[in-house]
Each structure stands twice: as structure tokens, then as C-alpha cells.
mmCIF file of C-alpha atoms in Angstrom:
data_model
loop_
_atom_site.group_PDB
_atom_site.id
_atom_site.type_symbol
_atom_site.label_atom_id
_atom_site.label_comp_id
_atom_site.label_asym_id
_atom_site.label_seq_id
_atom_site.Cartn_x
_atom_site.Cartn_y
_atom_site.Cartn_z
ATOM 1 C CA MET A 1 -27.255 20.794 -22.970
ATOM 2 C CA SER A 2 -28.931 22.742 -20.187
ATOM 3 C CA ALA A 3 -29.699 21.559 -16.669
ATOM 4 C CA THR A 4 -31.578 22.522 -13.561
ATOM 5 C CA THR A 5 -29.786 24.047 -10.559
ATOM 6 C CA PRO A 6 -27.450 21.471 -8.984
ATOM 7 C CA ALA A 7 -28.291 20.123 -5.566
ATOM 8 C CA GLN A 8 -26.372 21.693 -2.700
ATOM 9 C CA PRO A 9 -23.899 19.513 -0.792
ATOM 10 C CA SER A 10 -25.265 18.104 2.464
ATOM 11 C CA SER A 11 -23.723 19.004 5.824
ATOM 12 C CA GLN A 12 -22.542 15.386 6.092
ATOM 13 C CA PRO A 13 -20.986 14.307 2.778
ATOM 14 C CA GLY A 14 -22.692 11.276 1.264
ATOM 15 C CA ARG A 15 -25.523 11.184 3.793
ATOM 16 C CA ILE A 16 -28.257 11.286 1.140
ATOM 17 C CA MET A 17 -26.702 8.745 -1.221
ATOM 18 C CA SER A 18 -25.991 6.390 1.676
ATOM 19 C CA GLY A 19 -29.584 6.617 2.865
ATOM 20 C CA GLU A 20 -30.991 5.991 -0.589
ATOM 21 C CA MET A 21 -28.757 2.960 -1.146
ATOM 22 C CA ALA A 22 -30.029 1.567 2.160
ATOM 23 C CA GLU A 23 -33.646 1.928 0.976
ATOM 24 C CA GLN A 24 -33.208 -0.514 -1.891
ATOM 25 C CA PRO A 25 -34.424 -3.718 -0.181
ATOM 26 C CA ALA A 26 -37.630 -1.926 0.821
ATOM 27 C CA VAL A 27 -38.059 -0.484 -2.675
ATOM 28 C CA LEU A 28 -37.647 -3.921 -4.267
ATOM 29 C CA GLN A 29 -40.201 -5.375 -1.861
ATOM 30 C CA ARG A 30 -42.622 -2.519 -2.614
ATOM 31 C CA ILE A 31 -42.429 -3.238 -6.331
ATOM 32 C CA LEU A 32 -43.107 -6.931 -5.756
ATOM 33 C CA ASP A 33 -46.007 -6.247 -3.397
ATOM 34 C CA GLU A 34 -47.619 -3.157 -4.904
ATOM 35 C CA GLY A 35 -46.270 -2.682 -8.415
ATOM 36 C CA ALA A 36 -46.270 -6.199 -9.847
ATOM 37 C CA PRO A 37 -50.038 -6.518 -10.497
ATOM 38 C CA ARG A 38 -50.129 -3.259 -12.484
ATOM 39 C CA ILE A 39 -46.977 -4.181 -14.400
ATOM 40 C CA ARG A 40 -48.467 -7.569 -15.287
ATOM 41 C CA GLU A 41 -51.690 -5.934 -16.476
ATOM 42 C CA ILE A 42 -49.801 -3.539 -18.767
ATOM 43 C CA ALA A 43 -47.634 -6.367 -20.091
ATOM 44 C CA GLU A 44 -50.692 -8.457 -20.924
ATOM 45 C CA ARG A 45 -52.334 -5.570 -22.790
ATOM 46 C CA ILE A 46 -49.192 -4.940 -24.828
ATOM 47 C CA ALA A 47 -48.583 -8.643 -25.483
ATOM 48 C CA ALA A 48 -52.104 -8.883 -26.928
ATOM 49 C CA ARG A 49 -51.055 -6.384 -29.615
ATOM 50 C CA ASN A 50 -48.081 -8.568 -30.591
ATOM 51 C CA PRO A 51 -45.443 -5.900 -31.339
ATOM 52 C CA ARG A 52 -43.090 -6.968 -34.130
ATOM 53 C CA PHE A 53 -39.987 -5.644 -32.385
ATOM 54 C CA VAL A 54 -38.942 -3.371 -29.525
ATOM 55 C CA LEU A 55 -37.005 -0.108 -29.366
ATOM 56 C CA LEU A 56 -35.619 1.183 -26.064
ATOM 57 C CA THR A 57 -34.974 4.878 -25.407
ATOM 58 C CA ALA A 58 -33.057 6.310 -22.452
ATOM 59 C CA ARG A 59 -30.127 8.399 -21.235
ATOM 60 C CA GLY A 60 -27.481 7.945 -18.539
ATOM 61 C CA THR A 61 -28.244 5.454 -15.781
ATOM 62 C CA SER A 62 -31.602 4.645 -17.366
ATOM 63 C CA ASP A 63 -29.779 3.778 -20.589
ATOM 64 C CA ASN A 64 -27.989 1.026 -18.680
ATOM 65 C CA ALA A 65 -31.340 -0.210 -17.375
ATOM 66 C CA ALA A 66 -32.615 -0.187 -20.962
ATOM 67 C CA LEU A 67 -29.627 -2.272 -22.051
ATOM 68 C CA TYR A 68 -30.559 -4.800 -19.357
ATOM 69 C CA ALA A 69 -34.087 -4.876 -20.779
ATOM 70 C CA LYS A 70 -32.622 -5.498 -24.239
ATOM 71 C CA TYR A 71 -30.920 -8.646 -22.974
ATOM 72 C CA LEU A 72 -34.152 -9.772 -21.308
ATOM 73 C CA LEU A 73 -36.278 -9.179 -24.387
ATOM 74 C CA GLU A 74 -33.879 -10.925 -26.735
ATOM 75 C CA VAL A 75 -32.996 -13.875 -24.479
ATOM 76 C CA GLN A 76 -36.264 -14.494 -22.657
ATOM 77 C CA LEU A 77 -38.695 -13.437 -25.384
ATOM 78 C CA GLY A 78 -36.750 -13.907 -28.622
ATOM 79 C CA LYS A 79 -37.957 -10.472 -29.673
ATOM 80 C CA PRO A 80 -35.761 -8.318 -31.977
ATOM 81 C CA CYS A 81 -34.721 -5.288 -29.976
ATOM 82 C CA GLY A 82 -32.614 -2.155 -30.372
ATOM 83 C CA LEU A 83 -31.510 1.003 -28.566
ATOM 84 C CA THR A 84 -32.681 4.183 -30.274
ATOM 85 C CA SER A 85 -30.640 7.198 -31.334
ATOM 86 C CA MET A 86 -32.969 10.031 -30.355
ATOM 87 C CA SER A 87 -31.222 12.647 -32.459
ATOM 88 C CA THR A 88 -32.441 10.918 -35.622
ATOM 89 C CA THR A 89 -35.884 12.330 -34.823
ATOM 90 C CA THR A 90 -35.189 15.262 -32.470
ATOM 91 C CA ALA A 91 -32.286 16.770 -34.461
ATOM 92 C CA TYR A 92 -32.612 15.318 -37.974
ATOM 93 C CA GLY A 93 -36.382 15.053 -38.181
ATOM 94 C CA ALA A 94 -36.415 11.465 -39.451
ATOM 95 C CA THR A 95 -39.856 9.836 -39.613
ATOM 96 C CA PRO A 96 -39.460 6.048 -39.364
ATOM 97 C CA ASP A 97 -42.436 3.728 -39.766
ATOM 98 C CA LEU A 98 -43.011 2.397 -36.258
ATOM 99 C CA THR A 99 -46.327 0.671 -36.867
ATOM 100 C CA ASP A 100 -46.703 -2.224 -34.402
ATOM 101 C CA VAL A 101 -43.358 -1.435 -32.771
ATOM 102 C CA LEU A 102 -43.115 -1.238 -28.987
ATOM 103 C CA VAL A 103 -41.100 1.806 -27.890
ATOM 104 C CA VAL A 104 -40.080 1.684 -24.222
ATOM 105 C CA THR A 105 -38.684 4.927 -22.786
ATOM 106 C CA VAL A 106 -36.894 4.625 -19.444
ATOM 107 C CA SER A 107 -36.275 7.711 -17.315
ATOM 108 C CA GLN A 108 -36.125 8.321 -13.579
ATOM 109 C CA SER A 109 -37.590 11.829 -13.799
ATOM 110 C CA GLY A 110 -39.474 11.596 -17.074
ATOM 111 C CA GLY A 111 -38.551 15.225 -17.645
ATOM 112 C CA SER A 112 -35.857 15.388 -20.314
ATOM 113 C CA PRO A 113 -37.198 17.182 -23.410
ATOM 114 C CA ASP A 114 -35.543 14.831 -25.928
ATOM 115 C CA LEU A 115 -37.104 11.782 -24.272
ATOM 116 C CA VAL A 116 -40.520 13.421 -24.348
ATOM 117 C CA ALA A 117 -40.135 14.612 -27.952
ATOM 118 C CA SER A 118 -38.871 11.280 -29.260
ATOM 119 C CA THR A 119 -41.716 9.440 -27.510
ATOM 120 C CA GLU A 120 -44.271 11.824 -28.997
ATOM 121 C CA ALA A 121 -42.720 11.270 -32.431
ATOM 122 C CA ALA A 122 -42.758 7.505 -31.970
ATOM 123 C CA ARG A 123 -46.424 7.516 -31.015
ATOM 124 C CA ALA A 124 -47.252 9.677 -34.026
ATOM 125 C CA ALA A 125 -45.345 7.182 -36.185
ATOM 126 C CA GLY A 126 -47.585 4.324 -35.048
ATOM 127 C CA ALA A 127 -45.635 2.893 -32.112
ATOM 128 C CA ILE A 128 -47.009 1.401 -28.934
ATOM 129 C CA THR A 129 -45.352 3.629 -26.324
ATOM 130 C CA LEU A 130 -44.495 2.686 -22.749
ATOM 131 C CA ALA A 131 -42.808 4.991 -20.245
ATOM 132 C CA VAL A 132 -40.975 3.518 -17.246
ATOM 133 C CA THR A 133 -40.355 6.306 -14.730
ATOM 134 C CA ASN A 134 -40.223 7.237 -11.066
ATOM 135 C CA ASN A 135 -42.671 10.085 -11.658
ATOM 136 C CA ALA A 136 -46.241 9.278 -12.658
ATOM 137 C CA ASP A 137 -46.960 12.986 -13.163
ATOM 138 C CA SER A 138 -44.040 13.574 -15.539
ATOM 139 C CA ALA A 139 -44.342 14.872 -19.073
ATOM 140 C CA LEU A 140 -43.022 11.558 -20.377
ATOM 141 C CA ALA A 141 -45.714 9.589 -18.559
ATOM 142 C CA GLN A 142 -48.363 11.924 -19.956
ATOM 143 C CA VAL A 143 -47.352 11.556 -23.619
ATOM 144 C CA SER A 144 -46.970 7.759 -23.465
ATOM 145 C CA GLU A 145 -49.819 5.345 -24.058
ATOM 146 C CA PHE A 146 -48.752 3.182 -21.108
ATOM 147 C CA HIS A 147 -46.785 3.989 -17.956
ATOM 148 C CA ILE A 148 -45.033 1.921 -15.278
ATOM 149 C CA ASP A 149 -44.198 3.659 -12.007
ATOM 150 C CA VAL A 150 -41.063 2.101 -10.465
ATOM 151 C CA LEU A 151 -42.190 3.217 -6.985
ATOM 152 C CA ALA A 152 -38.723 4.150 -5.730
ATOM 153 C CA GLY A 153 -39.895 7.245 -3.888
ATOM 154 C CA PRO A 154 -38.123 10.631 -4.038
ATOM 155 C CA GLU A 155 -34.448 10.397 -4.916
ATOM 156 C CA LYS A 156 -32.418 13.472 -3.922
ATOM 157 C CA ALA A 157 -28.792 12.400 -4.320
ATOM 158 C CA LEU A 158 -27.507 13.162 -7.794
ATOM 159 C CA PRO A 159 -26.121 9.642 -8.375
ATOM 160 C CA ALA A 160 -29.078 7.360 -9.072
ATOM 161 C CA THR A 161 -29.052 4.217 -6.923
ATOM 162 C CA LYS A 162 -32.486 3.054 -5.791
ATOM 163 C CA THR A 163 -34.151 4.210 -9.011
ATOM 164 C CA TYR A 164 -31.707 2.096 -11.045
ATOM 165 C CA THR A 165 -32.434 -1.160 -9.233
ATOM 166 C CA ALA A 166 -36.142 -0.278 -9.227
ATOM 167 C CA GLU A 167 -36.028 0.155 -13.003
ATOM 168 C CA LEU A 168 -34.285 -3.194 -13.403
ATOM 169 C CA LEU A 169 -36.886 -5.023 -11.344
ATOM 170 C CA ALA A 170 -39.810 -3.269 -13.044
ATOM 171 C CA LEU A 171 -38.388 -4.125 -16.477
ATOM 172 C CA TYR A 172 -37.794 -7.733 -15.450
ATOM 173 C CA LEU A 173 -41.403 -8.067 -14.255
ATOM 174 C CA PHE A 174 -42.650 -6.411 -17.446
ATOM 175 C CA VAL A 175 -40.775 -8.845 -19.693
ATOM 176 C CA GLU A 176 -41.976 -11.719 -17.538
ATOM 177 C CA GLY A 177 -45.522 -10.438 -18.007
ATOM 178 C CA LEU A 178 -45.082 -10.286 -21.778
ATOM 179 C CA ARG A 179 -44.319 -14.001 -21.815
ATOM 180 C CA GLY A 180 -46.956 -14.950 -19.274
ATOM 181 C CA GLY A 181 -44.554 -15.505 -16.387
ATOM 182 C CA GLU A 182 -44.993 -14.582 -12.735
ATOM 183 C CA GLY A 183 -41.476 -13.277 -12.087
ATOM 184 C CA SER A 184 -41.003 -15.664 -9.172
ATOM 185 C CA ALA A 185 -37.191 -15.511 -9.514
ATOM 186 C CA ALA A 186 -37.325 -11.984 -8.060
ATOM 187 C CA LYS A 187 -38.840 -12.954 -4.719
ATOM 188 C CA VAL A 188 -35.439 -13.579 -3.121
ATOM 189 C CA LEU A 189 -34.026 -10.182 -4.082
ATOM 190 C CA PRO A 190 -35.077 -7.918 -1.161
ATOM 191 C CA GLU A 191 -33.498 -10.146 1.503
ATOM 192 C CA LEU A 192 -30.328 -10.804 -0.518
ATOM 193 C CA ALA A 193 -30.022 -7.077 -1.212
ATOM 194 C CA ARG A 194 -30.238 -6.400 2.523
ATOM 195 C CA GLN A 195 -27.461 -8.927 3.200
ATOM 196 C CA ILE A 196 -25.185 -7.302 0.625
ATOM 197 C CA LEU A 197 -25.790 -3.775 1.862
ATOM 198 C CA ASP A 198 -24.945 -4.852 5.417
ATOM 199 C CA ARG A 199 -21.376 -5.692 4.334
ATOM 200 C CA LYS A 200 -20.100 -2.122 4.329
ATOM 201 C CA ASP A 201 -16.790 -2.977 5.972
ATOM 202 C CA GLU A 202 -15.779 -5.263 3.100
ATOM 203 C CA VAL A 203 -16.482 -2.580 0.538
ATOM 204 C CA ARG A 204 -14.703 0.055 2.627
ATOM 205 C CA ALA A 205 -11.598 -2.164 2.610
ATOM 206 C CA LEU A 206 -11.757 -2.381 -1.186
ATOM 207 C CA ALA A 207 -12.158 1.385 -1.385
ATOM 208 C CA GLY A 208 -9.074 1.866 0.767
ATOM 209 C CA ARG A 209 -7.134 -0.292 -1.654
ATOM 210 C CA TYR A 210 -8.252 1.641 -4.746
ATOM 211 C CA ARG A 211 -8.832 5.196 -3.519
ATOM 212 C CA PHE A 212 -5.744 6.439 -5.365
ATOM 213 C CA ALA A 213 -6.479 4.646 -8.643
ATOM 214 C CA GLU A 214 -5.977 6.904 -11.654
ATOM 215 C CA ARG A 215 -8.078 4.728 -13.933
ATOM 216 C CA MET A 216 -10.384 1.729 -13.671
ATOM 217 C CA VAL A 217 -11.601 -0.740 -16.270
ATOM 218 C CA LEU A 218 -14.863 -2.645 -15.833
ATOM 219 C CA THR A 219 -15.910 -5.644 -17.841
ATOM 220 C CA SER A 220 -18.557 -8.350 -18.021
ATOM 221 C CA ARG A 221 -20.625 -10.293 -20.509
ATOM 222 C CA GLY A 222 -24.303 -11.050 -20.996
ATOM 223 C CA TYR A 223 -26.642 -9.827 -18.294
ATOM 224 C CA GLY A 224 -23.675 -8.455 -16.339
ATOM 225 C CA TYR A 225 -22.591 -6.040 -19.068
ATOM 226 C CA PRO A 226 -25.136 -3.320 -18.127
ATOM 227 C CA THR A 227 -23.805 -3.606 -14.564
ATOM 228 C CA ALA A 228 -20.278 -2.863 -15.781
ATOM 229 C CA LYS A 229 -21.523 0.216 -17.628
ATOM 230 C CA GLU A 230 -23.574 1.470 -14.691
ATOM 231 C CA ALA A 231 -20.745 0.909 -12.212
ATOM 232 C CA ALA A 232 -18.351 2.836 -14.455
ATOM 233 C CA LEU A 233 -20.830 5.710 -14.609
ATOM 234 C CA LYS A 234 -21.216 5.747 -10.821
ATOM 235 C CA LEU A 235 -17.443 5.820 -10.283
ATOM 236 C CA MET A 236 -16.955 8.636 -12.782
ATOM 237 C CA GLU A 237 -19.769 10.871 -11.587
ATOM 238 C CA THR A 238 -18.973 10.517 -7.865
ATOM 239 C CA SER A 239 -15.198 10.072 -7.539
ATOM 240 C CA TYR A 240 -14.185 11.559 -10.939
ATOM 241 C CA ILE A 241 -11.971 8.520 -11.630
ATOM 242 C CA PRO A 242 -11.908 7.737 -15.365
ATOM 243 C CA ALA A 243 -13.703 4.372 -15.543
ATOM 244 C CA LEU A 244 -13.924 2.538 -18.856
ATOM 245 C CA SER A 245 -16.510 -0.198 -19.394
ATOM 246 C CA TYR A 246 -16.254 -2.929 -22.013
ATOM 247 C CA SER A 247 -17.965 -6.126 -22.934
ATOM 248 C CA GLY A 248 -15.451 -8.872 -22.270
ATOM 249 C CA ALA A 249 -15.479 -9.695 -25.963
ATOM 250 C CA ASP A 250 -14.754 -6.078 -26.928
ATOM 251 C CA LEU A 251 -11.995 -5.850 -24.323
ATOM 252 C CA LEU A 252 -10.042 -8.480 -26.245
ATOM 253 C CA HIS A 253 -10.388 -6.514 -29.491
ATOM 254 C CA GLY A 254 -7.777 -3.848 -28.738
ATOM 255 C CA PRO A 255 -8.363 -2.342 -25.266
ATOM 256 C CA LEU A 256 -6.599 -5.325 -23.648
ATOM 257 C CA ALA A 257 -3.338 -3.672 -24.697
ATOM 258 C CA MET A 258 -3.765 -0.934 -22.064
ATOM 259 C CA ILE A 259 -4.159 -3.402 -19.176
ATOM 260 C CA ASP A 260 -1.269 -3.400 -16.721
ATOM 261 C CA ASN A 261 -0.668 -4.363 -13.089
ATOM 262 C CA ILE A 262 -1.394 -0.865 -11.791
ATOM 263 C CA SER A 263 -4.906 0.121 -12.856
ATOM 264 C CA PRO A 264 -7.540 -2.239 -11.420
ATOM 265 C CA VAL A 265 -9.877 -4.236 -13.637
ATOM 266 C CA ILE A 266 -13.280 -4.927 -12.085
ATOM 267 C CA ALA A 267 -14.983 -7.983 -13.576
ATOM 268 C CA ILE A 268 -18.658 -8.705 -12.923
ATOM 269 C CA VAL A 269 -18.896 -12.478 -13.204
ATOM 270 C CA THR A 270 -22.553 -13.455 -13.397
ATOM 271 C CA GLU A 271 -23.256 -17.070 -12.490
ATOM 272 C CA GLY A 272 -24.540 -18.670 -15.681
ATOM 273 C CA LYS A 273 -23.807 -18.394 -19.374
ATOM 274 C CA GLY A 274 -22.548 -14.823 -19.133
ATOM 275 C CA GLY A 275 -19.937 -15.791 -16.566
ATOM 276 C CA GLU A 276 -18.921 -18.809 -18.637
ATOM 277 C CA ALA A 277 -18.426 -16.567 -21.675
ATOM 278 C CA LEU A 278 -16.305 -14.200 -19.578
ATOM 279 C CA GLN A 279 -13.908 -16.891 -18.312
ATOM 280 C CA PRO A 280 -11.462 -16.692 -21.258
ATOM 281 C CA VAL A 281 -11.249 -12.941 -20.648
ATOM 282 C CA LEU A 282 -10.458 -13.498 -16.966
ATOM 283 C CA ASP A 283 -7.745 -15.944 -17.979
ATOM 284 C CA ARG A 284 -6.183 -13.392 -20.341
ATOM 285 C CA LEU A 285 -6.331 -10.668 -17.695
ATOM 286 C CA SER A 286 -4.643 -12.927 -15.153
ATOM 287 C CA SER A 287 -1.924 -13.871 -17.636
ATOM 288 C CA ARG A 288 -1.148 -10.159 -18.077
ATOM 289 C CA GLY A 289 -0.755 -9.695 -14.328
ATOM 290 C CA ALA A 290 -3.820 -7.471 -14.032
ATOM 291 C CA ASP A 291 -4.990 -6.250 -10.637
ATOM 292 C CA LEU A 292 -8.242 -8.169 -11.017
ATOM 293 C CA VAL A 293 -11.236 -7.418 -8.787
ATOM 294 C CA VAL A 294 -14.118 -9.880 -9.122
ATOM 295 C CA ILE A 295 -17.742 -9.298 -8.219
ATOM 296 C CA GLY A 296 -19.181 -12.796 -8.316
ATOM 297 C CA SER A 297 -19.095 -16.158 -6.567
ATOM 298 C CA GLN A 298 -16.682 -16.876 -3.734
ATOM 299 C CA GLU A 299 -14.851 -19.319 -6.004
ATOM 300 C CA LYS A 300 -14.203 -16.608 -8.606
ATOM 301 C CA VAL A 301 -13.218 -14.061 -5.958
ATOM 302 C CA ASP A 302 -10.683 -16.517 -4.536
ATOM 303 C CA GLN A 303 -9.009 -16.723 -7.959
ATOM 304 C CA ALA A 304 -8.654 -12.926 -8.259
ATOM 305 C CA THR A 305 -6.545 -10.241 -6.594
ATOM 306 C CA ALA A 306 -9.524 -8.987 -4.599
ATOM 307 C CA GLY A 307 -13.294 -8.925 -4.808
ATOM 308 C CA PHE A 308 -16.726 -9.153 -3.263
ATOM 309 C CA ALA A 309 -18.533 -12.497 -3.074
ATOM 310 C CA LEU A 310 -22.201 -12.342 -3.965
ATOM 311 C CA PRO A 311 -24.877 -14.611 -2.405
ATOM 312 C CA THR A 312 -26.215 -15.574 -5.827
ATOM 313 C CA ALA A 313 -26.023 -19.377 -5.690
ATOM 314 C CA GLY A 314 -29.328 -20.615 -7.063
ATOM 315 C CA VAL A 315 -30.430 -17.124 -8.121
ATOM 316 C CA ALA A 316 -31.648 -16.929 -11.736
ATOM 317 C CA GLU A 317 -29.022 -15.349 -13.978
ATOM 318 C CA GLU A 318 -31.445 -12.787 -15.395
ATOM 319 C CA VAL A 319 -32.080 -11.143 -11.995
ATOM 320 C CA GLN A 320 -28.504 -11.231 -10.675
ATOM 321 C CA PRO A 321 -27.740 -7.721 -12.074
ATOM 322 C CA ILE A 322 -30.113 -6.291 -9.461
ATOM 323 C CA LEU A 323 -27.731 -7.620 -6.799
ATOM 324 C CA GLU A 324 -24.437 -7.175 -8.680
ATOM 325 C CA ILE A 325 -24.681 -3.404 -8.822
ATOM 326 C CA LEU A 326 -25.118 -2.989 -5.047
ATOM 327 C CA PRO A 327 -21.487 -3.498 -3.933
ATOM 328 C CA LEU A 328 -20.385 -1.338 -6.859
ATOM 329 C CA GLN A 329 -22.671 1.506 -5.798
ATOM 330 C CA MET A 330 -21.158 1.145 -2.337
ATOM 331 C CA LEU A 331 -17.651 1.110 -3.796
ATOM 332 C CA ALA A 332 -18.277 4.352 -5.711
ATOM 333 C CA TYR A 333 -19.598 5.903 -2.502
ATOM 334 C CA GLU A 334 -16.709 4.712 -0.317
ATOM 335 C CA VAL A 335 -13.994 5.670 -2.821
ATOM 336 C CA THR A 336 -15.506 9.142 -3.114
ATOM 337 C CA ILE A 337 -15.652 9.613 0.658
ATOM 338 C CA ALA A 338 -12.082 8.337 0.980
ATOM 339 C CA ARG A 339 -10.962 10.918 -1.586
ATOM 340 C CA GLY A 340 -12.542 13.718 0.450
ATOM 341 C CA GLN A 341 -15.435 14.437 -1.914
ATOM 342 C CA ASP A 342 -19.205 14.521 -1.531
ATOM 343 C CA PRO A 343 -21.037 11.850 -3.562
ATOM 344 C CA ASP A 344 -24.380 13.567 -2.930
ATOM 345 C CA ALA A 345 -23.546 16.499 -5.183
ATOM 346 C CA PRO A 346 -20.949 15.809 -7.890
ATOM 347 C CA ARG A 347 -19.628 18.919 -9.581
ATOM 348 C CA ALA A 348 -21.301 20.195 -12.771
ATOM 349 C CA LEU A 349 -24.255 17.784 -12.530
ATOM 350 C CA ALA A 350 -27.982 18.204 -11.885
ATOM 351 C CA LYS A 351 -30.672 15.675 -11.016
ATOM 352 C CA VAL A 352 -32.686 16.319 -14.189
ATOM 353 C CA THR A 353 -30.509 16.703 -17.269
ATOM 354 C CA GLU A 354 -32.472 18.499 -19.964
ATOM 355 C CA THR A 355 -30.940 17.273 -23.220
ATOM 356 C CA ARG A 356 -32.631 18.284 -26.442
#
């Protein structure tokens, strides 16, 4: 794997990441105001071609956004859906028949060679190709039949924050467009995001509690599972704390044995069916004396060791992940600052990772 030159640390550690997190309410509003009509148009054109199933292609943070889209497509649309293994085409030269298959490639930069090559191969194999990026001039956008710009604006901090939530909202609106919906459940998101981001002191208190953690475990189910994976990635790439993410169901199949009362377990408890499915896992964690941190309703937070209450009462379950990740981005930032590191420029990383 090769990469571009890493960004240089800022004079004030975390200044760039903090600023980009703060932009998220405005980015979400921009997508609703300016991006939604174009997204709906693309969705209608693709829906008219009636793809038989969907494949999602991505890396890193965008892979977690793609996993969110997988839940949307399967639950909201009933469409068979899978995550691709790019090396089957880029390394092994496989040539699957992708006639009438929708291939959605998600990438902030649209610049990674394996994403571009696999999309080119998919189009040659008969697929309908859609790129979802933050760069309309990228190579990925150019080789795809359709392109959605997530309109997040330039992102300079190495940890992706505003591009992640922008991808989630764009993908939600796209799936809504495929089924003829208007995406009205998303209208409340910009204001609720602003309220969450204003609660820095609460997150800073959590960070003070866990700044010396040697390991963290994150878990959720349903729509919240991509949030657990993305939060783990943010914690690892900024603070260097080993953070393991599991579906609640998978956590019970073996990894539960490593849970103790020392390493915190962060549970993302989405209000709805995902949270209901996670409840037996929360009960097992509590019975083991786990240091349980809940991101969810006030009721669930009150039953845990610590947590952050989300203003998601009445918010549709499928859009709650766009809010759930915000306090976890802030937690990764605050833990990193508390540990004396710079979240803007994690060691050994670059903004565009050129995997092949």
C-alpha cells in the first residue's frame, strides 16, 4: 500500500478536526437543500432500470457508510445486497457477470486506484455504476455512469468526520429515491446535530474517564452497527487505543469472554428494532460487571455506568446513525487531546490511501 504525503500537524492540535466536526449541521442542511433534487433524479433513473441486486464497494470510513447503505437497501427496499471484495477483480482478475447489477462505490476522495479499477471492471461486466464521493472531479466519478456529490466541502483533517455523515445522508436520500420516497425523516437532522455538537463538556467528561483505557469494545445491532465500526476506527486512528467493534450478536459468540470491569464497552443503542435486539446483550454485559457506556436514550444511559443521551425520540430509526456517530467523533477527539496527541494528523496515515 502506498500513500500520499501525510498532512503536517497544525499549530493547535485538533483545530482542523474540531472545525470540521462543527461544520456538520451546515453540511447536512446543504445536502437537503442543494443535493437532494439531484440525488432523487439519479435514484429515479436507476430505479427505472430495475437492478436485480446491489453491490457496495468502499474502504475505511466509507466502508462503514456502505454498510449503512446495505441495511437501508435490504430493510427499506428488500433488495439483495452485498459488500464486494475488490481483490477478486483487481488482484485475481475474476470476471463476474454483473448484468443488471447496481454497483455503488463510496469514497470521500474518489482517488484510490483499486476503487477506480474495480468500478471500471464492474462497468465492463455490465453493471450500473454509481460513485458517491466528495470530489466530482475525481477519477472514480469519471469512470462511473452516475455520480452523487456529498457536498461536504474540503476536508483537511485526516480523520473523516463531516464526509462520513454527508455520505450517510446522501445514501439515505438515494435509497429513499429508489423507492419513491421524499426522505422527510432527515429534515430534523441539522438542528439535532447542532444540539449534540454543543454538548462538548459532557463528552470531555467521558474522555477524562476513559483517557487511560488500554482497550475499548464497541457494539450495536441493526442500523447502529456501522456506527460501532466507524467509532472504533475513529478511536484507533486518532488516539491509537485498540478498539474492537462487534455486532451484539457476534459479541455473544466468543468475544464476550474477554469482557471485564476494566475495559469500557460502548454500546450504541438505536431506538427501534435494533435497540430491542441489543437488549439481551446489554443484560449480559451488565451481569458480567462491564463498564458499560451507552449512546442512546436517557432511559438506557441511566441504566449504564456512563453515557451520552441522544435527542432521538421520534426520529426514524434509519436516520439515527447520522446523529449517533457525532458524540463518538467528539469522544475520539477529546480522548486524543487528553492523551497529548494531535487528532488532525495521526501517525503513518495520509488523507488519500492509494490501495491497489
